[in-house]
Coordinates of C-alpha atoms and ligand atoms in Angstrom, one line a residue:
X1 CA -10.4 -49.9 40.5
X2 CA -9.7 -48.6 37.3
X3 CA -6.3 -46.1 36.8
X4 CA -8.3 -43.1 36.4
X5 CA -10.9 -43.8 39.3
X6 CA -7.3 -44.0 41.8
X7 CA -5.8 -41.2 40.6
X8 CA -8.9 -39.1 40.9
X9 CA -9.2 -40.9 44.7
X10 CA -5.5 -39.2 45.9
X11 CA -6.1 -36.4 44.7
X12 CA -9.6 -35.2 46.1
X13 CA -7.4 -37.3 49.5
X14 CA -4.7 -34.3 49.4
X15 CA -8.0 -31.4 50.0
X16 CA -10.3 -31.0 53.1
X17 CA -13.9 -31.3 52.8
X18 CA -16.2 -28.2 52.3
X19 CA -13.6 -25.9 51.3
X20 CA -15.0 -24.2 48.3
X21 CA -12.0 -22.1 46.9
X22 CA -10.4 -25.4 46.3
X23 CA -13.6 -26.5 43.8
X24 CA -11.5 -25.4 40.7
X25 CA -8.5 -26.2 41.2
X26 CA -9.3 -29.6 42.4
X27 CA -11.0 -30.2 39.4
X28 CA -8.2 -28.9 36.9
X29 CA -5.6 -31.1 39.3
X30 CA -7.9 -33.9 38.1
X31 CA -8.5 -33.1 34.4
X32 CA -4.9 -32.3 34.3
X33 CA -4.0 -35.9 35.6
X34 CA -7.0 -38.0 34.1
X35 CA -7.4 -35.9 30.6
X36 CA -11.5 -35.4 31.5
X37 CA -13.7 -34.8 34.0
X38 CA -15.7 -38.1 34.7
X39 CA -19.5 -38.2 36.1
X40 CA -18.0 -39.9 38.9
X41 CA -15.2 -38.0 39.7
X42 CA -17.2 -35.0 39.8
X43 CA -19.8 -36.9 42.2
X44 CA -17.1 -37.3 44.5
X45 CA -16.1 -33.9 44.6
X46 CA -19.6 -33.0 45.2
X47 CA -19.8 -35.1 48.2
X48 CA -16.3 -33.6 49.6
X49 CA -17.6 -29.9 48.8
X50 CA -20.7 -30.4 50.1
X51 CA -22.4 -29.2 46.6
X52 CA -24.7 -31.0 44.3
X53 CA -23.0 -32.5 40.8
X54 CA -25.3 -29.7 39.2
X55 CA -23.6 -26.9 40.8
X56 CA -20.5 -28.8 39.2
X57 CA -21.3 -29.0 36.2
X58 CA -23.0 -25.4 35.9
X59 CA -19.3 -24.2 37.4
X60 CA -17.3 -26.4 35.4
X61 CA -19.0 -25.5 32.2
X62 CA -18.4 -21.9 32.8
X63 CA -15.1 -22.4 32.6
X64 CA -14.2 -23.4 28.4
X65 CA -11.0 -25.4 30.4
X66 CA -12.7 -28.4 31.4
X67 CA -13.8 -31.5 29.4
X68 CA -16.2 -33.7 30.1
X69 CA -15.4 -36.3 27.8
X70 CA -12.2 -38.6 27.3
X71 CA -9.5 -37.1 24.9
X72 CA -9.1 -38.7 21.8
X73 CA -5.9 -40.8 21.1
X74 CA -4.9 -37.8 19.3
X75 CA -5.2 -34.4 20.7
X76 CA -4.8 -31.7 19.0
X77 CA -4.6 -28.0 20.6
X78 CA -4.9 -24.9 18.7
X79 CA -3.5 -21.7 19.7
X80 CA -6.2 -19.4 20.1
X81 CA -4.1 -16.8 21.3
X82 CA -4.2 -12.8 19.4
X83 CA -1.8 -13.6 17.2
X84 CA -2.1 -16.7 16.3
X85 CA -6.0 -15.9 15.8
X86 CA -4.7 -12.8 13.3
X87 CA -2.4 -14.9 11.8
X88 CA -5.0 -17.5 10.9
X89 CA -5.9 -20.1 13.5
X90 CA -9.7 -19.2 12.6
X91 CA -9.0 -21.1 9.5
X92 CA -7.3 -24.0 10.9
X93 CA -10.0 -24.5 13.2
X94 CA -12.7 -24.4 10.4
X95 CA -10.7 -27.1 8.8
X96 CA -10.5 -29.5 11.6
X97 CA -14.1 -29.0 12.2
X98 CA -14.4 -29.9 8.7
X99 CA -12.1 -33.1 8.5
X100 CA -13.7 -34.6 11.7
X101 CA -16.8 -33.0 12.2
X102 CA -16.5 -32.3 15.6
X103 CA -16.1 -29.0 18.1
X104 CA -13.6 -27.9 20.3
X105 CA -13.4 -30.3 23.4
X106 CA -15.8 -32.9 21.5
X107 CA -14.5 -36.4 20.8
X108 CA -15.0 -38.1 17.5
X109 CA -17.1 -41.2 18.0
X110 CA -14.3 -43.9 17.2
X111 CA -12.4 -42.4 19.8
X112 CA -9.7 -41.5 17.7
X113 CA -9.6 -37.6 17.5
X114 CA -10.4 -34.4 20.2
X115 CA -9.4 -30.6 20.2
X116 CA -9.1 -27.8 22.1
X117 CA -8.0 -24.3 21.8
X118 CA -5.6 -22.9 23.8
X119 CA -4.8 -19.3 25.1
X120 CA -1.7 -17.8 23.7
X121 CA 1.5 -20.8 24.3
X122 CA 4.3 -18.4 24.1
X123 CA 5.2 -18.9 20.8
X124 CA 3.8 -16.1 19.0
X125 CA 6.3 -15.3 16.1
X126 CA 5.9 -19.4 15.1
X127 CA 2.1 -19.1 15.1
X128 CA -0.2 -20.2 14.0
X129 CA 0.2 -23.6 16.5
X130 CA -1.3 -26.7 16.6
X131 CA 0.1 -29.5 18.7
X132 CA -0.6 -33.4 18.2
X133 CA -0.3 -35.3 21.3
X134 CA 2.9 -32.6 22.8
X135 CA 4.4 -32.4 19.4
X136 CA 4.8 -28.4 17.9
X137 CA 3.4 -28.1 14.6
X138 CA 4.4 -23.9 13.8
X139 CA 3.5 -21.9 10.7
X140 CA 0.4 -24.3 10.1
X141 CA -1.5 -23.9 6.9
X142 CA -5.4 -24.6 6.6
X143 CA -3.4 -27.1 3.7
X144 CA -1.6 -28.7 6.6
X145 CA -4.3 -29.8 8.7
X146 CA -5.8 -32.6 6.0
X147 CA -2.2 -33.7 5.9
X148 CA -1.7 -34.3 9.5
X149 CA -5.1 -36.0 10.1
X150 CA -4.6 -38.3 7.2
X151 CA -1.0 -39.3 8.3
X152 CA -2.6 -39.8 12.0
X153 CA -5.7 -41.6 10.3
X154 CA -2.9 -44.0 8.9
X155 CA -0.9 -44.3 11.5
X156 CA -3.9 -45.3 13.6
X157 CA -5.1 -48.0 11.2
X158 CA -1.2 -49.9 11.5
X159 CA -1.7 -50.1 15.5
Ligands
LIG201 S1 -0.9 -16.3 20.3 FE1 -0.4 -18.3 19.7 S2 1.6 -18.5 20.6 FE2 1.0 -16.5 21.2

């Protein structure tokens, strides 16, 4: 059984069957330990809700949260937040979609690269934020972003 696979099994073992309220945050206790939401783990939380993976998905996707797809190595979350957003994070996005040609909570197809955006981290007066694998990048420049993604492209190719 693959690592994923038993850490989605404990957790759906720590809630009871049929209790909807638990539906969401089940599944965020999953993405938050697995990084995505899996076709299977979300078939096994149909079948200990009682609800169809439809209904999942249809819930799940109306929620901008959760990802159904495996995070890149690098992932890279942009503060979304007011004032990061009036400071500029529109632009950073725009040239991360750019560099990998991907949206937010896609994967690139090597499997190198995902994003997200995030609501406000705290951090307002450092903004606009983007964060590489847990690491604070503050006062980002559109500029920066090619930067970053080139040094991670390289950094990549030595592993
Ligand atoms: S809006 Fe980005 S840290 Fe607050």
């Amino acid at each position: 059984m693959k690592k994923n696979e038993k850490a989605t099994d404990a957790i759906i073992s720590r809630y009871k069957a049929g209790r909807r309220d638990d539906l969401i945050p089940l599944l965020q206790e999953i993405q938050e330990e697995t990084g995505y939401l899996s076709e299977e783990a979300i078939r096994k939380v149909g079948k200990l809700m009682g609800l169809s993976t439809t209904k999942i998905y249809g819930l799940a996707t109306f929620y901008d949260q959760f990802r159904f797809t495996p995070r890149g190595k690098y992932h890279l979350v942009v503060c979304n937040g007011t004032s990061c957003y009036l400071n500029g994070a529109g632009a950073i996005v725009g040239k991360i979609k750019e560099e990998l040609g991907i949206e937010p909570g896609e994967t690139t197809r090597d499997g190198k690269f995902s994003y997200e955006l995030s609501s406000c981290m705290g951090g307002c007066m450092h903004g606009p934020i983007l964060v590489v694998n847990g690491k604070y990048n503050l006062k980002l420049k559109p500029e920066h972003v090619q930067s970053i993604i080139d040094m991670l492209r390289k950094e990549s190719e030595k592993l």
